[in-house]
Short mmCIF file of C-alpha atoms in Angstrom, two decimals:
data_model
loop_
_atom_site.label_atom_id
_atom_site.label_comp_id
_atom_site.label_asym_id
_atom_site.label_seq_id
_atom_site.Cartn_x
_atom_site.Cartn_y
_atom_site.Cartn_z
CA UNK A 1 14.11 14.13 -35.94
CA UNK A 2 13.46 10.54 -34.82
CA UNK A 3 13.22 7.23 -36.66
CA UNK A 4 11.76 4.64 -35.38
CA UNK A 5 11.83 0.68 -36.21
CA UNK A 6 9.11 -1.51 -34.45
CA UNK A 7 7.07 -4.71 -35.22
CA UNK A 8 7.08 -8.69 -34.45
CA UNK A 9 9.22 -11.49 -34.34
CA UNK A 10 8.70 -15.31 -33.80
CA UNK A 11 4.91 -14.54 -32.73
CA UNK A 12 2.73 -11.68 -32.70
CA UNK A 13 3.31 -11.64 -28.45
CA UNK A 14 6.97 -11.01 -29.07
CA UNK A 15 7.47 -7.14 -30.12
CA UNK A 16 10.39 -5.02 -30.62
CA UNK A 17 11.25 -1.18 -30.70
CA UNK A 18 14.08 0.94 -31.57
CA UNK A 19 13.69 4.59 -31.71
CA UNK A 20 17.16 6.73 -33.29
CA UNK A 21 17.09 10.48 -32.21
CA UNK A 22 18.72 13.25 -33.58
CA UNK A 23 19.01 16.13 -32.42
CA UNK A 24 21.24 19.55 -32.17
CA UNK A 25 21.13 19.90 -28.56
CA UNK A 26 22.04 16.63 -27.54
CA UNK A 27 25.73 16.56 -28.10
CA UNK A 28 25.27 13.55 -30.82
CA UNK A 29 24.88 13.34 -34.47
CA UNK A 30 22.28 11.04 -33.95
CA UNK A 31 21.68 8.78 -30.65
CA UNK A 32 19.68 5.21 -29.94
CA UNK A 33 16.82 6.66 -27.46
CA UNK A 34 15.07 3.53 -27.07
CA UNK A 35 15.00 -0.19 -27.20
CA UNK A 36 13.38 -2.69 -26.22
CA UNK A 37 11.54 -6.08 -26.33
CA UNK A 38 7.85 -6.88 -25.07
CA UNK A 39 6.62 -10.36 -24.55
CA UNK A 40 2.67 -11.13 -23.76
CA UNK A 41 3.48 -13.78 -21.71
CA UNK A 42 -0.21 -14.46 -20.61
CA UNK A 43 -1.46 -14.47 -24.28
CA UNK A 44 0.82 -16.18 -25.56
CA UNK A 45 1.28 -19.18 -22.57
CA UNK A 46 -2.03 -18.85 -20.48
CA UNK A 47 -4.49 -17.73 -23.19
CA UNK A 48 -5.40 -14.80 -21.26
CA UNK A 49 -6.17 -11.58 -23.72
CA UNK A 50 -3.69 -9.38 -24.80
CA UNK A 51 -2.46 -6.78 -22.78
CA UNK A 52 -3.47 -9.08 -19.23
CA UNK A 53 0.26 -9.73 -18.04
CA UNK A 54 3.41 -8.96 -20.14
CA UNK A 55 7.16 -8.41 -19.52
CA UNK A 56 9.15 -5.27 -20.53
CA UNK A 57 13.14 -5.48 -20.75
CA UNK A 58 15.27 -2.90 -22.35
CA UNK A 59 15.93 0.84 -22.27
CA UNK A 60 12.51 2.94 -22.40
CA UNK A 61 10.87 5.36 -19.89
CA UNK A 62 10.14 4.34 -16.87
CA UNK A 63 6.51 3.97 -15.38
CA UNK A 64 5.79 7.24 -13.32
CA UNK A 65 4.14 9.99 -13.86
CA UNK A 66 1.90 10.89 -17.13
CA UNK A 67 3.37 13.66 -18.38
CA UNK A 68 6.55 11.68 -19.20
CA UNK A 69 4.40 8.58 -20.21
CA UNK A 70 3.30 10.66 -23.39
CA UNK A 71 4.83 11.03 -26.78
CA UNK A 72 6.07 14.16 -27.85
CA UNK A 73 3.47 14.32 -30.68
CA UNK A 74 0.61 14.39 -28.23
CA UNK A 75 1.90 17.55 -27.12
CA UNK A 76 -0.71 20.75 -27.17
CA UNK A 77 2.05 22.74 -26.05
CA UNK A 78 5.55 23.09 -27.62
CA UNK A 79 6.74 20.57 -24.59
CA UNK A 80 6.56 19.55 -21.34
CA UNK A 81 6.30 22.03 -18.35
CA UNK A 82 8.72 22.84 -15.93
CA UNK A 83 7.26 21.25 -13.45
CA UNK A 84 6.96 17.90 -15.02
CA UNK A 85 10.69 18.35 -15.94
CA UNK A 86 11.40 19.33 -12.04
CA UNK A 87 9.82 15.49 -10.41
CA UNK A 88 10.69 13.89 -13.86
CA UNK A 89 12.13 10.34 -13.93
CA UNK A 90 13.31 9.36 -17.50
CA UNK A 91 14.56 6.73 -19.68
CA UNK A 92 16.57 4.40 -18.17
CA UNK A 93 17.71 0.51 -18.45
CA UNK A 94 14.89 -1.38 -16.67
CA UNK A 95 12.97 -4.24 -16.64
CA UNK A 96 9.07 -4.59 -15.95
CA UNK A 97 5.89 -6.75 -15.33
CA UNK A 98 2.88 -4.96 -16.69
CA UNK A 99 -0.35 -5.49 -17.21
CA UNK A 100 -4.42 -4.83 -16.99
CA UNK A 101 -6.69 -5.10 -14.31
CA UNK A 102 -10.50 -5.28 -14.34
CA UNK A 103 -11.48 -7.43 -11.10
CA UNK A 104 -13.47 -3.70 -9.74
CA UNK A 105 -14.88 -2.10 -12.87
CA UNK A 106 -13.20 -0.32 -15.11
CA UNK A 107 -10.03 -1.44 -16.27
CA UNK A 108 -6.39 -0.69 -14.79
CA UNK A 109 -3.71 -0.54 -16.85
CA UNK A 110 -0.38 -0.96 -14.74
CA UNK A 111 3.19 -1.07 -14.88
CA UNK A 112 6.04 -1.74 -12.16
CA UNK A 113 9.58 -1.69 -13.08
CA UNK A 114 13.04 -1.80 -11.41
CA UNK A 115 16.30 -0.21 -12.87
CA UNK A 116 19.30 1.25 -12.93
CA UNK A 117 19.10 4.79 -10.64
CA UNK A 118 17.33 7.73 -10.39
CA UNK A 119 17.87 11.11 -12.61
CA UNK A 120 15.53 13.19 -12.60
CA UNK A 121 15.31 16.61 -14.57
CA UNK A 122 15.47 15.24 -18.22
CA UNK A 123 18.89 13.21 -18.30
CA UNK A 124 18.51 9.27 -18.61
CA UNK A 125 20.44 6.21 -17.37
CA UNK A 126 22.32 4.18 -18.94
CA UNK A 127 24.01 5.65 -21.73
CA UNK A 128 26.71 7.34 -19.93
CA UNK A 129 28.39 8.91 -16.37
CA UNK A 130 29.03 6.98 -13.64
CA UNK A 131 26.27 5.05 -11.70
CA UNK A 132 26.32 3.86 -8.50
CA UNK A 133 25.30 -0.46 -7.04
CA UNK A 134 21.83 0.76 -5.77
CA UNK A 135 18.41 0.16 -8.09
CA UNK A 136 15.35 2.47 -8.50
CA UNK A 137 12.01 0.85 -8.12
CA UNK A 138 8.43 2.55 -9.96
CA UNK A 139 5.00 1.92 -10.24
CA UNK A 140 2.66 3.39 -12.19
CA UNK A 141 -1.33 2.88 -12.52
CA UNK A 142 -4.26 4.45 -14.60
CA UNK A 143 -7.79 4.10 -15.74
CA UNK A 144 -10.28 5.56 -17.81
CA UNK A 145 -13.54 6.37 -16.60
CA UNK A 146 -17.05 6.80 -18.05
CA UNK A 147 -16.48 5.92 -21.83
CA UNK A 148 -13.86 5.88 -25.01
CA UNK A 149 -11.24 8.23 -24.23
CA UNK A 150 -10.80 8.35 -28.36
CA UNK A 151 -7.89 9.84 -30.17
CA UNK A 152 -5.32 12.15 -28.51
CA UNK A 153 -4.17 11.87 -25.48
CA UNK A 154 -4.84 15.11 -24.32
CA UNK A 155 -6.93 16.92 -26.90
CA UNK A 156 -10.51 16.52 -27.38
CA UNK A 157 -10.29 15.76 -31.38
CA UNK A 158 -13.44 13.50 -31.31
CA UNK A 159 -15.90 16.25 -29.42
CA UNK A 160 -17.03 14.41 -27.01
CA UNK A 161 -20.73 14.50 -26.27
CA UNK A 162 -20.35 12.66 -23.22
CA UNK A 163 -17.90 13.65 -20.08
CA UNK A 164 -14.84 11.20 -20.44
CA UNK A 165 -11.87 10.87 -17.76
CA UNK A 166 -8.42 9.61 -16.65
CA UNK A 167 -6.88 8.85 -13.83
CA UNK A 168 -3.68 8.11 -12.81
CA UNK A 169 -0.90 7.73 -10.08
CA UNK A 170 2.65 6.70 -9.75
CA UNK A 171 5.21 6.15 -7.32
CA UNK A 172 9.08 6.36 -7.64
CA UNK A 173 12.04 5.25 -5.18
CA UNK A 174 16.04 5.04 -4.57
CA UNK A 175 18.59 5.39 -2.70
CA UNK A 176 21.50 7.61 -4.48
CA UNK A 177 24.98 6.74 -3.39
CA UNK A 178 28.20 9.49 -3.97
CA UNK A 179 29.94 7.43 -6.26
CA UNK A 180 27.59 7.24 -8.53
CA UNK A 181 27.80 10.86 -9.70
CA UNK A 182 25.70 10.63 -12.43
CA UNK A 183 22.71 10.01 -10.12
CA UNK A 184 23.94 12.33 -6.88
CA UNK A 185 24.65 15.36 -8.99
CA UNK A 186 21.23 14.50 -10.79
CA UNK A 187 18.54 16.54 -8.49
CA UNK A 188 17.81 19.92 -8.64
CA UNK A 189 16.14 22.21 -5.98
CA UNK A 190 14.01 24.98 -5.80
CA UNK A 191 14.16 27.91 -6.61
CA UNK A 192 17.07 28.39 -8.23
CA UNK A 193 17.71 25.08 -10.38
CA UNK A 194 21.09 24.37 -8.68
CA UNK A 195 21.97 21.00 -8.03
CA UNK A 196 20.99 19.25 -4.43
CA UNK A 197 24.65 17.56 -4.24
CA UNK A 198 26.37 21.25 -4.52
CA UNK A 199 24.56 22.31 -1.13
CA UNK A 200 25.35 19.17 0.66
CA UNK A 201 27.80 18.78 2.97
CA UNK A 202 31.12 16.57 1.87
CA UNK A 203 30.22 14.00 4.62
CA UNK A 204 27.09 13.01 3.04
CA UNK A 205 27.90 9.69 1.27
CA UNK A 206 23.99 8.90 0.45
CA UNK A 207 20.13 9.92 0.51
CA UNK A 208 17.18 8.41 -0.46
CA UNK A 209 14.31 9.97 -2.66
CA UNK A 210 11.01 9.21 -2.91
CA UNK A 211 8.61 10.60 -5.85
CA UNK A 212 4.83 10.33 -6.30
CA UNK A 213 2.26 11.62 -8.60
CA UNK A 214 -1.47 11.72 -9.55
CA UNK A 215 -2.96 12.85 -12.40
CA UNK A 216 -6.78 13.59 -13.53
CA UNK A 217 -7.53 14.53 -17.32
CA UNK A 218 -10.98 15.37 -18.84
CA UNK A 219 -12.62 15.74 -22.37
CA UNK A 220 -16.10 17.25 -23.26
CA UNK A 221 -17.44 18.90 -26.29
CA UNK A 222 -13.91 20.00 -27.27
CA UNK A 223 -12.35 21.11 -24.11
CA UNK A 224 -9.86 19.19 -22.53
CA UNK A 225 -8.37 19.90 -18.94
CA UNK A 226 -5.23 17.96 -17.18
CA UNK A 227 -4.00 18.38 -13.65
CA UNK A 228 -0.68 16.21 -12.37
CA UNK A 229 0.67 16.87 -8.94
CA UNK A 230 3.56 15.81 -7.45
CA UNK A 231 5.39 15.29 -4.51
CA UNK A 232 8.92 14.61 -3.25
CA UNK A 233 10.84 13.82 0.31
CA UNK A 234 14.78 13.51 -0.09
CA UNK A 235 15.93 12.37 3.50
CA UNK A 236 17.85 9.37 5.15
CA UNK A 237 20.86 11.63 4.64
CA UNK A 238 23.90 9.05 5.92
CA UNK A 239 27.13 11.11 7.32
CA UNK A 240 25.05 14.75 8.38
CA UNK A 241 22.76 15.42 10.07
CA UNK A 242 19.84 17.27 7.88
CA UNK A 243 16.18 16.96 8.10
CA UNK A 244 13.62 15.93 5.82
CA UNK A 245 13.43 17.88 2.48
CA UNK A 246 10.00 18.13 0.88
CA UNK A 247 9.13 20.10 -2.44
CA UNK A 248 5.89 19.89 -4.28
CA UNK A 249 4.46 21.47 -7.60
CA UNK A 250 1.84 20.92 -10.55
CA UNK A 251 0.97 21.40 -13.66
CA UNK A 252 -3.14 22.48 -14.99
CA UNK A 253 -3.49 22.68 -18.73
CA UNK A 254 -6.77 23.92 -20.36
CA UNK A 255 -7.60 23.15 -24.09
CA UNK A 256 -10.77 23.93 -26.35
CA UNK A 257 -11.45 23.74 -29.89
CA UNK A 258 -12.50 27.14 -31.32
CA UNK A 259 -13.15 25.45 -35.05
CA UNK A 260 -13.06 21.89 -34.13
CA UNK A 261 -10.21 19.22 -34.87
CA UNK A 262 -7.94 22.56 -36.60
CA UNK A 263 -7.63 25.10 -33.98
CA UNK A 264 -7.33 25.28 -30.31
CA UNK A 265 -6.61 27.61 -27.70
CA UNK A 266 -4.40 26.48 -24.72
CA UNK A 267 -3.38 28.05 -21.23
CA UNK A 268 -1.25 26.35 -18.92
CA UNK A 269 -0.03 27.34 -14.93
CA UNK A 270 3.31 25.17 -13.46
CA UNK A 271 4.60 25.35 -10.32
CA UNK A 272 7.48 24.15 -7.62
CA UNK A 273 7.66 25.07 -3.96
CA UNK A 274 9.61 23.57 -1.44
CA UNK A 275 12.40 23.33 0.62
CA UNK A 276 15.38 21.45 -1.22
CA UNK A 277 16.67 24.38 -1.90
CA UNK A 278 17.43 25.53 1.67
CA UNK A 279 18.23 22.76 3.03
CA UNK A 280 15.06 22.68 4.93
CA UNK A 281 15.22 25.85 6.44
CA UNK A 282 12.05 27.89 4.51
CA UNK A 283 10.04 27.10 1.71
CA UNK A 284 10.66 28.57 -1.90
CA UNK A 285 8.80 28.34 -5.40
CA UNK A 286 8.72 28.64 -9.38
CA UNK A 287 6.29 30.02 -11.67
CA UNK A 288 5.07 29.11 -15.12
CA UNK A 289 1.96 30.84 -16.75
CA UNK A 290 1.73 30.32 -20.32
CA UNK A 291 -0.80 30.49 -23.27
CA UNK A 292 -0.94 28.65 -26.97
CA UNK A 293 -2.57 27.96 -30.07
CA UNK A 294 -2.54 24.89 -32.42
CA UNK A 295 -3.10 24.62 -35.72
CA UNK A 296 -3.88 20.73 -37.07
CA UNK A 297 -3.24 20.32 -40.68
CA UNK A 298 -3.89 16.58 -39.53
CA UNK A 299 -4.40 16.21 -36.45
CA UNK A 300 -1.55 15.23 -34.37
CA UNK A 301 0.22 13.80 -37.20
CA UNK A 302 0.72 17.49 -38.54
CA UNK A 303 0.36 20.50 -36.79
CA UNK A 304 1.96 24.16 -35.86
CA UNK A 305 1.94 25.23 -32.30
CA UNK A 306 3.19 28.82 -30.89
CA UNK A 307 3.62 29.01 -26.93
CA UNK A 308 4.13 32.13 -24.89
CA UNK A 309 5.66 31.44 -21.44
CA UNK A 310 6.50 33.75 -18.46
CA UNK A 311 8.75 32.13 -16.15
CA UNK A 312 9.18 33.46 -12.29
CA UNK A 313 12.47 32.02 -11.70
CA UNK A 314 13.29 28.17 -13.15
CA UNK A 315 14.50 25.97 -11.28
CA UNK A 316 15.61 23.60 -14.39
CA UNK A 317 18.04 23.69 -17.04
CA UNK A 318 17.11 22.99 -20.19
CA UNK A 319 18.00 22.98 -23.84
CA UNK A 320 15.47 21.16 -25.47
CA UNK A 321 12.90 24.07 -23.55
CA UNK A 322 15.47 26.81 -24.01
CA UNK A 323 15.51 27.32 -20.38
CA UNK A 324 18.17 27.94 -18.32
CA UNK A 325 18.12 28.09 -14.30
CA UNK A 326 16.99 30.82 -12.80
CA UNK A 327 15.37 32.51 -15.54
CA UNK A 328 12.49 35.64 -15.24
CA UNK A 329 10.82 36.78 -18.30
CA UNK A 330 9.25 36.12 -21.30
CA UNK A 331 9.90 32.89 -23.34
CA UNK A 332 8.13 32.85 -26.99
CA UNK A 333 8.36 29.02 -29.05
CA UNK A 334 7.15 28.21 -32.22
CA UNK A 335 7.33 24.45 -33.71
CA UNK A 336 6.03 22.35 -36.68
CA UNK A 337 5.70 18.83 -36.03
CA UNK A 338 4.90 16.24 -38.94
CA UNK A 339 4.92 12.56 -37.96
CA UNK A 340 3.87 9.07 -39.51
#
């Protein structure tokens, strides 16, 4: 369950947001997930519209890749896939310019941001652990093409008569110091979920981690498709001598609307390979193939979903996704979600 508090102050240019989660899983009766304060600077001093050029300060996700970009309510699944929870970069304390861009056609929304370190696979920054001196940089860029994307950010509510698209890319970076344990036991590897700094080497005191991903969506006359790819190269290992590690993966998720705006059908494939998890020496993956329907009572503001998921080995841990590490078999979800 999550409350959230959010509006003006001073001038319509100067917003704030605070978002309280609670949740069993989390360890806390009830947590602050977000905060944070957004000022349209070039509204509000040059005159420019809204959205042109604005600063971001506070603790909020991080501009990188879309599938951590959306809100849980514009889910078609139950949640995210493994994948996206593999290459994920979370919530952290940050600070950003952001911004829109239309100098070559359609517009570019943007965002770059530095903060406080790396950790990837669902835990965030900043609330806890031990960090260590060095910052994170990200970027992160989209655009719509060819009309109104419309209402959801995946599913095709509106039906579409016209072919509508996003793109979208983003780029993550740090270097991730020992004693900062937080953010050196943070990375996991493939296949088997286990954690990069418990195959290391004592002598390695640092490494540095680079993360990209693009991302195409579609809509048309009900179906919706999204494809995000990413890659990642850990190397720069200081005090042993180990190569370049690179590990790649995806997720594809298909949508369509067998009675328009009330039920839809869903399949989605996820997958990791790489090397992490050998230390370079072969290649290994991960497999996710599930399927779904949705029920919207209305629309994403109240709706049932049931997922079924087989998993070829995980390399995650997670239990928000009831996954843990290594798991084979059959994973069945059901969840009601009712939001305003």
């Amino acid at each position: 369950a999550r409350l959230v508090f959010s509006g003006s102050a001073f001038t319509q240019d100067f917003q704030y947001f605070l978002q309280f989660d609670g949740r069993s899983t989390s360890g806390d009766d009830i947590r602050l997930l977000d905060y944070y304060l957004r000022y349209d600077w070039g509204h509000h001093r040059l005159g420019l519209e809204r959205g042109r050029f604005g600063i971001l300060t506070g603790r909020y996700k991080v501009p990188f890749n879309l599938a951590r970009w959306l809100s849980g309510r514009e889910f078609e699944f139950t949640d995210r896939s493994v994948s996206s929870i593999f290459f994920d970069v979370n919530r952290s304390l940050a600070s950003s310019f952001y911004g829109k861009l239309d100098w070559f056609g359609p517009a570019i929304d943007w965002e770059a941001s530095i903060f406080n370190g790396l950790v990837t696979g669902g835990a965030e920054t900043g609330s806890s652990g031990t960090l260590d001196n060095n910052f994170a940089i990200s970027v992160r860029a989209a655009t719509q093409l060819f009309g109104d994307w419309g209402e959801g950010e995946l599913a095709d509510f509106d039906y579409h008569e016209q072919l509508v698209a996003r793109l979208g890319c983003g780029f993550a970076l740090s270097e991730i110091a020992r004693d900062g344990q937080t953010e050196f036991d943070g990375l996991r590897v493939v296949d088997s979920g286990t954690r990069l700094s418990s195959l290391l080497p004592d002598s390695v005191e640092q490494y540095k981690a680079s993360l990209f991903a693009v991302d195409a969506s579609m809509k048309y006359r009900g179906l919706s498709t999204t494809l995000e790819y990413y890659f990642r190269i850990i190397d720069d290992f200081q005090g042993a001598s180990i190569g370049e590690l690179f590990d790649h993966g995806f997720w594809f998720q298909m949508g369509y609307f067998v009675i328009p705006e009330k039920l839809q059908l869903l399949t989605r494939w996820s997958r990791v390979q790489g090397d992490s998890g050998t230390l370079g020496a072969n290649d290994q993956s991960a497999e996710e193939i599930a399927g779904a329907f949705a029920w919207y009572f209305r629309r994403n503001h109240a709706k049932f979903v049931g997922d079924f998921t087989f998993l070829d080995g995980a390399p995650i841990n997670s239990s928000v996704l009831d996954i843990s590490q290594g798991d084979i078999g059959m994973l069945v979800r059901g969840q009601v979600q009712f939001s305003f």
